[in-house]
PDB file of C-alpha atoms in Angstrom:
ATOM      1  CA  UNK Y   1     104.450  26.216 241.348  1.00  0.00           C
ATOM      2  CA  UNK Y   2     103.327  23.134 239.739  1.00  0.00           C
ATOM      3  CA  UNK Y   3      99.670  24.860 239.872  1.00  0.00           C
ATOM      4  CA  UNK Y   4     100.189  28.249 238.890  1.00  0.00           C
ATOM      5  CA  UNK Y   5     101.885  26.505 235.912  1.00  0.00           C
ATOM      6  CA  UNK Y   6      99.030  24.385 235.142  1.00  0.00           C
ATOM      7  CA  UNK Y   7      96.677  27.441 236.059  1.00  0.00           C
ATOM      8  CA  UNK Y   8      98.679  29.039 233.395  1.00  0.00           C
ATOM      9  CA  UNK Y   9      98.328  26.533 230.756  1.00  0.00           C
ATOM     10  CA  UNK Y  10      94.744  25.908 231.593  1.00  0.00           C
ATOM     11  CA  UNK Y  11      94.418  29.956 230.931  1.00  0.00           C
ATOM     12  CA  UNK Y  12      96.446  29.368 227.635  1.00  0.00           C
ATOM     13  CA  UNK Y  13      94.386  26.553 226.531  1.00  0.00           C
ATOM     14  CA  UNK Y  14      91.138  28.884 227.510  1.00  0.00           C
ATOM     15  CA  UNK Y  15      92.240  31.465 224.400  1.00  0.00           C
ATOM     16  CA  UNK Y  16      94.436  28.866 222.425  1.00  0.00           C
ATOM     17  CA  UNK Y  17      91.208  26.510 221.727  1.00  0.00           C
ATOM     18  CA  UNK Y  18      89.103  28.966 219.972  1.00  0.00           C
ATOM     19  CA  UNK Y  19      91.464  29.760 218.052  1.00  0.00           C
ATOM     20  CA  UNK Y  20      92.554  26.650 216.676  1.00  0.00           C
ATOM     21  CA  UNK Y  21      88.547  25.903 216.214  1.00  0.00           C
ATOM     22  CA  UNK Y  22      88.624  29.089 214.347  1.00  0.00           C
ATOM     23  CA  UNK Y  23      91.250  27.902 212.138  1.00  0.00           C
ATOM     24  CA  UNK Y  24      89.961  24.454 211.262  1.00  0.00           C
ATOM     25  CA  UNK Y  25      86.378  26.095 210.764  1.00  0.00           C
ATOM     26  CA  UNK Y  26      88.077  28.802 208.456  1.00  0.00           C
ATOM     27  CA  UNK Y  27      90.626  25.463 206.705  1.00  0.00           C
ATOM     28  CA  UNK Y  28      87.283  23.609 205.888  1.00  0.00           C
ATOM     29  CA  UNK Y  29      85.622  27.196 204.147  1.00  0.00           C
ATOM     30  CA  UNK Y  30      88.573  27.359 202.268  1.00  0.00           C
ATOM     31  CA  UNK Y  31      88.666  23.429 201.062  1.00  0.00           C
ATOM     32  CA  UNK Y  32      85.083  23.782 200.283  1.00  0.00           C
ATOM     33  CA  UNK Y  33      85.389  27.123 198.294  1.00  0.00           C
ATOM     34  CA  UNK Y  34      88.342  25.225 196.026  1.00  0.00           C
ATOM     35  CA  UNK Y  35      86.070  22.342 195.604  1.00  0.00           C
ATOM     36  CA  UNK Y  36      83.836  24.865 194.148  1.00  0.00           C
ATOM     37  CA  UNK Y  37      85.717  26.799 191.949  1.00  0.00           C
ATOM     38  CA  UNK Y  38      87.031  23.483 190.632  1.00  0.00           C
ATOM     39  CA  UNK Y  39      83.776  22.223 190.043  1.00  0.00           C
ATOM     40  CA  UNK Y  40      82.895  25.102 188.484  1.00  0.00           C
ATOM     41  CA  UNK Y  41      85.972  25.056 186.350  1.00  0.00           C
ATOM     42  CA  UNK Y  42      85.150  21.614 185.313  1.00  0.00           C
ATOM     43  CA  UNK Y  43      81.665  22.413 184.229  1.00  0.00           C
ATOM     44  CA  UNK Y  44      82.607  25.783 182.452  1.00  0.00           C
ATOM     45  CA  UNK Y  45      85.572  23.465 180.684  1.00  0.00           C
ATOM     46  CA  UNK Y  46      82.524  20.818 179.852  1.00  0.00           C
ATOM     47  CA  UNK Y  47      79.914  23.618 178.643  1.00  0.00           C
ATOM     48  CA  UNK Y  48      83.188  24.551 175.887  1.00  0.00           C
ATOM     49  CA  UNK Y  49      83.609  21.482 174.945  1.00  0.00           C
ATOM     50  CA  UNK Y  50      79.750  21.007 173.865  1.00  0.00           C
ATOM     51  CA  UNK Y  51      79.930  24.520 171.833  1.00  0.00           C
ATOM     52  CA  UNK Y  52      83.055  23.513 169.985  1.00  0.00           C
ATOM     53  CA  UNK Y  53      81.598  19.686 169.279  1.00  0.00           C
ATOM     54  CA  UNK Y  54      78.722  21.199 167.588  1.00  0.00           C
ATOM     55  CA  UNK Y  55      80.467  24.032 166.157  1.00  0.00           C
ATOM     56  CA  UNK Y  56      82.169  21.129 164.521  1.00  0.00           C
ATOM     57  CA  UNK Y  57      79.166  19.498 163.722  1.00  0.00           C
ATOM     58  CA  UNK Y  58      77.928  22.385 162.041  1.00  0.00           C
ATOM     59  CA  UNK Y  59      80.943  23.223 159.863  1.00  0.00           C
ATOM     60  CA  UNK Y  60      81.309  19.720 159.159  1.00  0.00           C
ATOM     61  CA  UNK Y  61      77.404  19.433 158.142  1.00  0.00           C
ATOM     62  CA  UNK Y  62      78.118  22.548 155.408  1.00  0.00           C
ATOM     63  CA  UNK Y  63      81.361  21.105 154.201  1.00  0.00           C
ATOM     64  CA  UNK Y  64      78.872  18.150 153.134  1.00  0.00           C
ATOM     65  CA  UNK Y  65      76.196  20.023 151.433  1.00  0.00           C
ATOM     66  CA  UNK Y  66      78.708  22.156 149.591  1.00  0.00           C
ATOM     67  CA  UNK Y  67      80.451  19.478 148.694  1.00  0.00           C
ATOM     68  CA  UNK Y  68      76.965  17.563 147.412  1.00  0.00           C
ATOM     69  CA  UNK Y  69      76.092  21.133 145.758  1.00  0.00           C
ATOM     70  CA  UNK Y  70      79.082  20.841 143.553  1.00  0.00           C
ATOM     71  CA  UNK Y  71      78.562  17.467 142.157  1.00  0.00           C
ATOM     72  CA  UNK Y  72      75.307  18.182 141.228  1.00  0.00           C
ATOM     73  CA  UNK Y  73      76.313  21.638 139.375  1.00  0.00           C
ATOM     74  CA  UNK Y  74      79.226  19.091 137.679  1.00  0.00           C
ATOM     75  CA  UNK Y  75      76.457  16.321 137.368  1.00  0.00           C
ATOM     76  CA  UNK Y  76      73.873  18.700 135.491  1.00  0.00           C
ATOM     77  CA  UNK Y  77      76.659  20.466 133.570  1.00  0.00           C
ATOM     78  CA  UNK Y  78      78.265  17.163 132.253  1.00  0.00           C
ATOM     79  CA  UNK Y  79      74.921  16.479 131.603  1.00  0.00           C
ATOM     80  CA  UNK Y  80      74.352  19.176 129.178  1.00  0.00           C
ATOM     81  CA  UNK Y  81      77.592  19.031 128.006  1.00  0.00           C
ATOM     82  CA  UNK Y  82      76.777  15.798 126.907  1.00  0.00           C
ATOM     83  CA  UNK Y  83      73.118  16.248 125.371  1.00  0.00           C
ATOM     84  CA  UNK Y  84      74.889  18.826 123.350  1.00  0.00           C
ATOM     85  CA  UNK Y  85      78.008  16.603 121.915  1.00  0.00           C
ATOM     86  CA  UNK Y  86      75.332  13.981 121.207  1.00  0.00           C
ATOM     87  CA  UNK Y  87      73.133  16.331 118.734  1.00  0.00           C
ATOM     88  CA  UNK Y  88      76.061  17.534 117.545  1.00  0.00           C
ATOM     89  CA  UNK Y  89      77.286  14.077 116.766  1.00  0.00           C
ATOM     90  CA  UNK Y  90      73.652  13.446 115.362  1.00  0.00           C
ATOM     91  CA  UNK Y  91      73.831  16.059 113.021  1.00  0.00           C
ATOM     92  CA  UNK Y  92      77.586  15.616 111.713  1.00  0.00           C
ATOM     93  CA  UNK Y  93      78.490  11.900 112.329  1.00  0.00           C
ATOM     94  CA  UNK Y  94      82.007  12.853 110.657  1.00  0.00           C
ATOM     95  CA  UNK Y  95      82.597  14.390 113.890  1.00  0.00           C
ATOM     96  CA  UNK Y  96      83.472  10.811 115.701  1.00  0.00           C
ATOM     97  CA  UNK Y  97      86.546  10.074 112.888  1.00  0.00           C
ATOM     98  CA  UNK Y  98      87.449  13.801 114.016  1.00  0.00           C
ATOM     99  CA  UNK Y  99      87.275  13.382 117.669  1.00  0.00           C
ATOM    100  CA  UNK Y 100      89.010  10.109 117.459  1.00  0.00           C
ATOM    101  CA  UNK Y 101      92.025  11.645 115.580  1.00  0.00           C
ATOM    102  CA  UNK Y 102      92.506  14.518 117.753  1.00  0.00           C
ATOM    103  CA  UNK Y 103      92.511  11.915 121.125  1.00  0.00           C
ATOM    104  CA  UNK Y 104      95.673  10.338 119.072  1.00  0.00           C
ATOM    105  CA  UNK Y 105      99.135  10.384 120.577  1.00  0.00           C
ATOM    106  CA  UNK Y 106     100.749  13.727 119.128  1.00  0.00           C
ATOM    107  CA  UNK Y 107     103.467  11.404 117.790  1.00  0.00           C
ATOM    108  CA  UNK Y 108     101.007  10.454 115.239  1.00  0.00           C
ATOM    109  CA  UNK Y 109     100.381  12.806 111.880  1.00  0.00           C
ATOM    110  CA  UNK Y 110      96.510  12.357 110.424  1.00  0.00           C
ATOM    111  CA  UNK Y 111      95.776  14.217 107.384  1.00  0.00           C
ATOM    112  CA  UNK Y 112      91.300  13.386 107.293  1.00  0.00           C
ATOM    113  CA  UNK Y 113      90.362  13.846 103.380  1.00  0.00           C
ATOM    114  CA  UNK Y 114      86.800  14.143 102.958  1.00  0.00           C
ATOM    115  CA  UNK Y 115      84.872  10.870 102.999  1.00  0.00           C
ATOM    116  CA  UNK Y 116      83.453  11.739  99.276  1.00  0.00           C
ATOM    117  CA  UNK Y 117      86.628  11.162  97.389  1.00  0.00           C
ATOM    118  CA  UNK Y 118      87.260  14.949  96.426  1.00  0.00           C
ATOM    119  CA  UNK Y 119      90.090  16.115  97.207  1.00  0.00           C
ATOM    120  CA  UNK Y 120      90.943  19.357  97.836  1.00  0.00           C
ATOM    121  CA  UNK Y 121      94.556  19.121  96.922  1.00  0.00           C
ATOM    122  CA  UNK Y 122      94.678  19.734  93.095  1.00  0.00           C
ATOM    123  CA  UNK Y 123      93.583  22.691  91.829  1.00  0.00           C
ATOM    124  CA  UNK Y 124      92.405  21.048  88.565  1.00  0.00           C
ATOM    125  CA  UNK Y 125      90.859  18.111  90.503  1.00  0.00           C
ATOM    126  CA  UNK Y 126      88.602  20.701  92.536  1.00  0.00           C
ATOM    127  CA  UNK Y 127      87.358  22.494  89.327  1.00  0.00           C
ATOM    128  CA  UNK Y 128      86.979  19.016  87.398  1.00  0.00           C
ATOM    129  CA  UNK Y 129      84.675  17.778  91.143  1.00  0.00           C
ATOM    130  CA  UNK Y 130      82.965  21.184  91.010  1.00  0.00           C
ATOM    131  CA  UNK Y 131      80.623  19.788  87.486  1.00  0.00           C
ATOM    132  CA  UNK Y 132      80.392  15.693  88.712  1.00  0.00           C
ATOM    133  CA  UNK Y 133      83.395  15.145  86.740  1.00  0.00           C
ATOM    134  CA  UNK Y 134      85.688  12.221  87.472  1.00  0.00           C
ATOM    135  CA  UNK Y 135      89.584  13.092  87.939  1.00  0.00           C
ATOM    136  CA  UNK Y 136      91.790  12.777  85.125  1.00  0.00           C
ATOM    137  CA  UNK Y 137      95.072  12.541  85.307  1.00  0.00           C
ATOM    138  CA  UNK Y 138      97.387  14.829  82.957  1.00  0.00           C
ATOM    139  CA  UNK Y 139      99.540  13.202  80.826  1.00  0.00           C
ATOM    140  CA  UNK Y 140     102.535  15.541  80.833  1.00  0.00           C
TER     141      UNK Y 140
END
């Protein structure tokens, strides 16, 4: 009995070995494949990274010349700005009491007479001014 049993087992062991040979063979294709994929996965997941870094790059390198395109339009337009204000100045230098009154606090009241002494106020005092004539004042 003892060796039909272990003919028996020896019989089981014949088909039972392959098999289990077959199944480690076909556990190690299976590791390797997932170390595959996940290498893959891992690369792919790299190869984004690298397009959205210099995507990045990219948008951040027009951010700065748009923003350097803007102060230079502002530079060269407070430039001209400027060159005008200053032959405008040139021509009427009354301009500066002008500009300096309207920069005042609004609390403030200015009344600017002209710098000539004729006033515009009096009716008779412009017609005397129109002929060089000094102001007189009425006696009534």
């Amino acid at each position: 009995m003892r060796v039909l049993r272990a003919k028996g087992e020896a019989d089981a062991m014949q088909y039972t070995l392959p098999l289990k040979e077959k199944q480690i063979q076909q556990s190690k294709l299976e590791a390797e494949a997932r170390k595959e994929a996940t290498v893959k996965n891992a690369e792919a997941m790299a190869e984004a990274k690298v397009i959205d870094s210099k995507a990045e790059m990219e948008r951040r390198k027009l951010l700065a010349s748009a923003e350097a395109d803007r102060i230079r339009v502002t530079a060269a337009a407070d430039a001209e700005r400027m060159q005008s204000e200053g032959a405008m100045l040139k021509q009427n230098p009354l301009l500066i009491n002008k500009i300096v009154a309207e920069r005042l606090s609004d609390k403030l009241q200015i009344m600017m007479v002209p710098a000539d002494g004729k006033f515009f106020l009096c009716k008779r005092c412009a017609a005397q001014h129109e002929h060089d004539k000094p102001c007189k004042p009425s006696r009534t």
